[in-house]
Coordinates of C-alpha atoms in Angstrom, one line a residue:
X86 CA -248.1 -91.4 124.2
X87 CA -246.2 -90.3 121.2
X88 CA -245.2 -93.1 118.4
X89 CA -241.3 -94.2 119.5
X90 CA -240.9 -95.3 115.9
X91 CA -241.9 -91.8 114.0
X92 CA -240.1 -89.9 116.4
X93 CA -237.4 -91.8 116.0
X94 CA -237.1 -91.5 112.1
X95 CA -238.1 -88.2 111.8
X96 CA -234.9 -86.8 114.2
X97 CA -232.3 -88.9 113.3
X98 CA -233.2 -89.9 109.6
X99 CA -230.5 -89.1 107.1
X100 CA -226.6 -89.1 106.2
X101 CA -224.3 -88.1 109.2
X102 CA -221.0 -87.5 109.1
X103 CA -218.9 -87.6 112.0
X104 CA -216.1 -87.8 114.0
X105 CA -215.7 -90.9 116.7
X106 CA -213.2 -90.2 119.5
X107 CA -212.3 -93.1 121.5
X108 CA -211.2 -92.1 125.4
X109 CA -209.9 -94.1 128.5
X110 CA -211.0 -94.5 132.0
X111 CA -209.6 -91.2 132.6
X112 CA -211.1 -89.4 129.6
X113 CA -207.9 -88.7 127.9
X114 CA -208.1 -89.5 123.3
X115 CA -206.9 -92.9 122.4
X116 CA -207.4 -92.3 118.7
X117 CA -210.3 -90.8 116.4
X118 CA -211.2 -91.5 113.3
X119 CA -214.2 -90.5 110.8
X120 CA -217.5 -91.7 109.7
X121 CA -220.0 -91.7 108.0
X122 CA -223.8 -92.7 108.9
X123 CA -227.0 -93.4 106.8
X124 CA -230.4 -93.8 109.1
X125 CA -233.4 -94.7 106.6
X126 CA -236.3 -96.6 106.5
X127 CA -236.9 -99.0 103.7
X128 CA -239.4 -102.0 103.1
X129 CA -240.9 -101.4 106.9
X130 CA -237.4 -101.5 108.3
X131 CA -235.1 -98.8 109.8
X132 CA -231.7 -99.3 108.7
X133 CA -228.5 -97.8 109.5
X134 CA -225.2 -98.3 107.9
X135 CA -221.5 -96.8 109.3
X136 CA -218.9 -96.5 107.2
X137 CA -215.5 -96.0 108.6
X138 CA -213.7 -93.6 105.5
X139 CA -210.5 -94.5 106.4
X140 CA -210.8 -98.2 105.2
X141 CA -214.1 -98.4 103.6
X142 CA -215.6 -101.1 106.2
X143 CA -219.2 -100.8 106.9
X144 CA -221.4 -102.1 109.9
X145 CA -225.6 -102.5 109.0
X146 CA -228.2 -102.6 111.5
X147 CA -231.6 -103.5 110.6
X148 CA -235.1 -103.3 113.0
X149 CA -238.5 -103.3 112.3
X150 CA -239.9 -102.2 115.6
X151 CA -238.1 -100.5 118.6
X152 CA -236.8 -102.5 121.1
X153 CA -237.5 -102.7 124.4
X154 CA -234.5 -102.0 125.9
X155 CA -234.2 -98.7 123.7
X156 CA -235.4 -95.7 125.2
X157 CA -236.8 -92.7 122.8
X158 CA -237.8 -89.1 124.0
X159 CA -240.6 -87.0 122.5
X160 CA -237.6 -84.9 120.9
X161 CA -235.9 -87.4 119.4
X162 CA -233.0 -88.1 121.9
X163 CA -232.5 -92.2 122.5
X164 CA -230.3 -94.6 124.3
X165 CA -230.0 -98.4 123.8
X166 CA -228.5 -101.1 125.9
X167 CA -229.1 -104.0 128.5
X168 CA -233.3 -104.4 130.2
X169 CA -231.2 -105.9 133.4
X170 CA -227.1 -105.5 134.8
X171 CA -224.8 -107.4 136.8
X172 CA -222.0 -105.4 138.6
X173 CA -220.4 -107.3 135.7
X174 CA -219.7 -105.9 132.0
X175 CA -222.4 -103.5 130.2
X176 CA -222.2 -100.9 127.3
X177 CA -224.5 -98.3 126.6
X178 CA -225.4 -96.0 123.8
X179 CA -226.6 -92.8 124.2
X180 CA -227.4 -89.7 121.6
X181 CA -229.4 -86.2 121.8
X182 CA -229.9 -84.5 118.6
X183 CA -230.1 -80.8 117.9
X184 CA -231.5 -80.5 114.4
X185 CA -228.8 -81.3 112.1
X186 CA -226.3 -82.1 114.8
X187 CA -225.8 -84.6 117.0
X188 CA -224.1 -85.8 119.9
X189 CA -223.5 -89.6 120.8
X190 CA -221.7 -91.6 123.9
X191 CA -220.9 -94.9 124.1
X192 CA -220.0 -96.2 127.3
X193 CA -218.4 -99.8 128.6
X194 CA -218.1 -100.4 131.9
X195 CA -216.0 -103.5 132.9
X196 CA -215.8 -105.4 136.5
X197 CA -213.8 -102.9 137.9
X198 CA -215.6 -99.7 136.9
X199 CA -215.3 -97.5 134.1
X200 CA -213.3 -98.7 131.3
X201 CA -213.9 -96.6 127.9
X202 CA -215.4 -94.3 126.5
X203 CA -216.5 -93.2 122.4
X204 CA -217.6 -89.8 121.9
X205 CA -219.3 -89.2 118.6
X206 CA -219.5 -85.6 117.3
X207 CA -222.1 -85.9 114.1
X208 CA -223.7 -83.2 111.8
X209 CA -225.5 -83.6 108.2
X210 CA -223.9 -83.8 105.0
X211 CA -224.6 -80.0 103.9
X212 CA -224.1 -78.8 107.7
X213 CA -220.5 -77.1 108.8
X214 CA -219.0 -78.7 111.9
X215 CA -216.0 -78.0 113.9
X216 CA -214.4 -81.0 115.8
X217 CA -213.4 -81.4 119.4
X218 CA -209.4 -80.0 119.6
X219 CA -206.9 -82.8 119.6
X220 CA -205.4 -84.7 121.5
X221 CA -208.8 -84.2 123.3
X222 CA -208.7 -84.5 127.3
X223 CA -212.1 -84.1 129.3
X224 CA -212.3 -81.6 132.4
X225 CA -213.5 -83.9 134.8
X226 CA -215.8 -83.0 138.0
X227 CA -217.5 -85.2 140.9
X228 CA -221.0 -85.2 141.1
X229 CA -221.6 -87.2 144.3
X230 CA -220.2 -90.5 143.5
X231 CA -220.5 -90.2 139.8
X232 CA -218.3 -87.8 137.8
X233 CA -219.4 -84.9 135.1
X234 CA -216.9 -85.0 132.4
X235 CA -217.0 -81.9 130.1
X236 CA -215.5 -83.2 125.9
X237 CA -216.3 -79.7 124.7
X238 CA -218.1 -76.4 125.4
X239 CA -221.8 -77.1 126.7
X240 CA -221.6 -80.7 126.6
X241 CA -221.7 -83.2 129.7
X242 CA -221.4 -86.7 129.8
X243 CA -222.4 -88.4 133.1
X244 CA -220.5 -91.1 134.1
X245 CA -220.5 -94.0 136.8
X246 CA -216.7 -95.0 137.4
X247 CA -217.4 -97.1 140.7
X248 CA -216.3 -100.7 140.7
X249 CA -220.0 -101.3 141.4
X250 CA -222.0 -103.5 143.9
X251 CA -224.7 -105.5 144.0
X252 CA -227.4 -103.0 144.7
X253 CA -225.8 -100.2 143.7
X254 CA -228.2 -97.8 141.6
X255 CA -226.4 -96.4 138.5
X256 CA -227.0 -94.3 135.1
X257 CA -224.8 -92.6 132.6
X258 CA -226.2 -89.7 130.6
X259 CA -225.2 -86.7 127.7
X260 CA -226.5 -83.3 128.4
X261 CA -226.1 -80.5 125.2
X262 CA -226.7 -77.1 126.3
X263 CA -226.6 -75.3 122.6
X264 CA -225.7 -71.7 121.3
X265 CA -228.8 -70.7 121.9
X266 CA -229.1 -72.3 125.3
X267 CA -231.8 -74.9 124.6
X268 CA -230.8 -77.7 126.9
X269 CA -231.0 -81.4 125.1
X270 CA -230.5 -84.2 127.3
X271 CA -231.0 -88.4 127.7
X272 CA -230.7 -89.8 131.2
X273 CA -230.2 -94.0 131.1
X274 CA -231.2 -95.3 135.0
X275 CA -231.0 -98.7 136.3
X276 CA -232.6 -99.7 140.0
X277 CA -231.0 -101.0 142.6
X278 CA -232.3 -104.7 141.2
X279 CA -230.6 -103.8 138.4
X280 CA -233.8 -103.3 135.6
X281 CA -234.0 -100.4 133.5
X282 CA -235.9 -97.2 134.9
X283 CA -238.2 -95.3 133.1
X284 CA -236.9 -92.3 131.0
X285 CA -236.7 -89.4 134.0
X286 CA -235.0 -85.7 134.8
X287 CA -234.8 -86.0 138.1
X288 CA -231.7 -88.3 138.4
X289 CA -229.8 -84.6 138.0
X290 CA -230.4 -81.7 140.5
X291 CA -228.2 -79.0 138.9
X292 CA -228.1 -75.9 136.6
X293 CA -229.6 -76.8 133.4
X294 CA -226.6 -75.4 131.3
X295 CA -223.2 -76.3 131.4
X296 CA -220.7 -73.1 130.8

């Protein structure tokens, strides 16, 4: 069992800079704007600090353990959320990281279904970075009754636009398939009782790469 906390540090400590682009339903831009992120831990605390550049306002986080609800892989990659959902309203968080890139997704799903998306495009301060073409528009393609949609070359989001039931068992996830065609990837599952799953593969049964 590796340490949730250490691994979590030790991929995603440092300064980020990047680039948030928030989409509709449909994934089509809304607007975009840049960031910047500081992950650190000080005085037994992790601490992370946003600054949006274009008017200087901040958001802090502060946590001395991880919660339950937050999910960590052995390579770094976490979500956060919800434990339990309601066919009602939920967001989820969800980022892999590739050494001094990463790639975020935050997802809110309303009554009705799907309502927004943020993609986050983030590398480190010393680390060159070209951003998703804009207006940005995702390809979008049906994978049973979810939908893949694809923000750039080699990346996949995994999205649940249903208006969803009672009973109704659900995820979202973001797959990276890299340059070198090392394939990062977070899956976030929930039952049909509606509790979080365990961290699993298996809720995807295709090619390990997007092209």
């Amino acid at each position: 069992m590796h340490d949730l906390r250490e691994t979590l540090l030790l991929h995603n400590s440092g300064h980020w800079q990047g680039c948030f682009i928030r989409m509709d339903h449909t994934g089509k831009e809304q607007e975009r704007f840049s960031t910047s992120l500081e992950v650190k831990e000080a005085e037994g605390f992790i601490q992370t600090c946003l600054t949006y550049k274009e008017n200087g306002r901040q958001q802090s986080m502060n946590f001395g353990s991880i919660p339950p609800s937050m999910q960590v892989t052995q390579t770094g990659h976490w979500s956060t959320g919800p434990n339990f959902i309601t066919p009602w309203n939920w967001v989820a968080e969800l980022c892999v990281v590739n050494q001094q890139q990463r790639r975020r997704m935050i997802v809110r799903h309303g009554v009705s279904g799907l309502e927004r998306i943020i993609y986050v495009v983030e590398a480190k301060e010393d680390t060159a970075q070209q951003n998703p073409s804009q207006p940005l528009q995702c390809q979008s393609t049906s994978f049973g009754s979810l939908q893949i949609w694809q923000p750039e070359p080699g990346v996949e989001l995994f999205i649940d636009p249903r208006d969803r039931q009672q009973g109704d068992i659900t995820g979202c996830g973001i797959r990276w398939c890299d340059q070198n065609g090392i394939t990062h990837q977070i899956l976030r599952q929930y039952n049909a009782e509606g509790a979080l799953s365990p961290l699993s593969d298996s809720w995807i049964d295709q090619p390990s790469c997007a092209h």
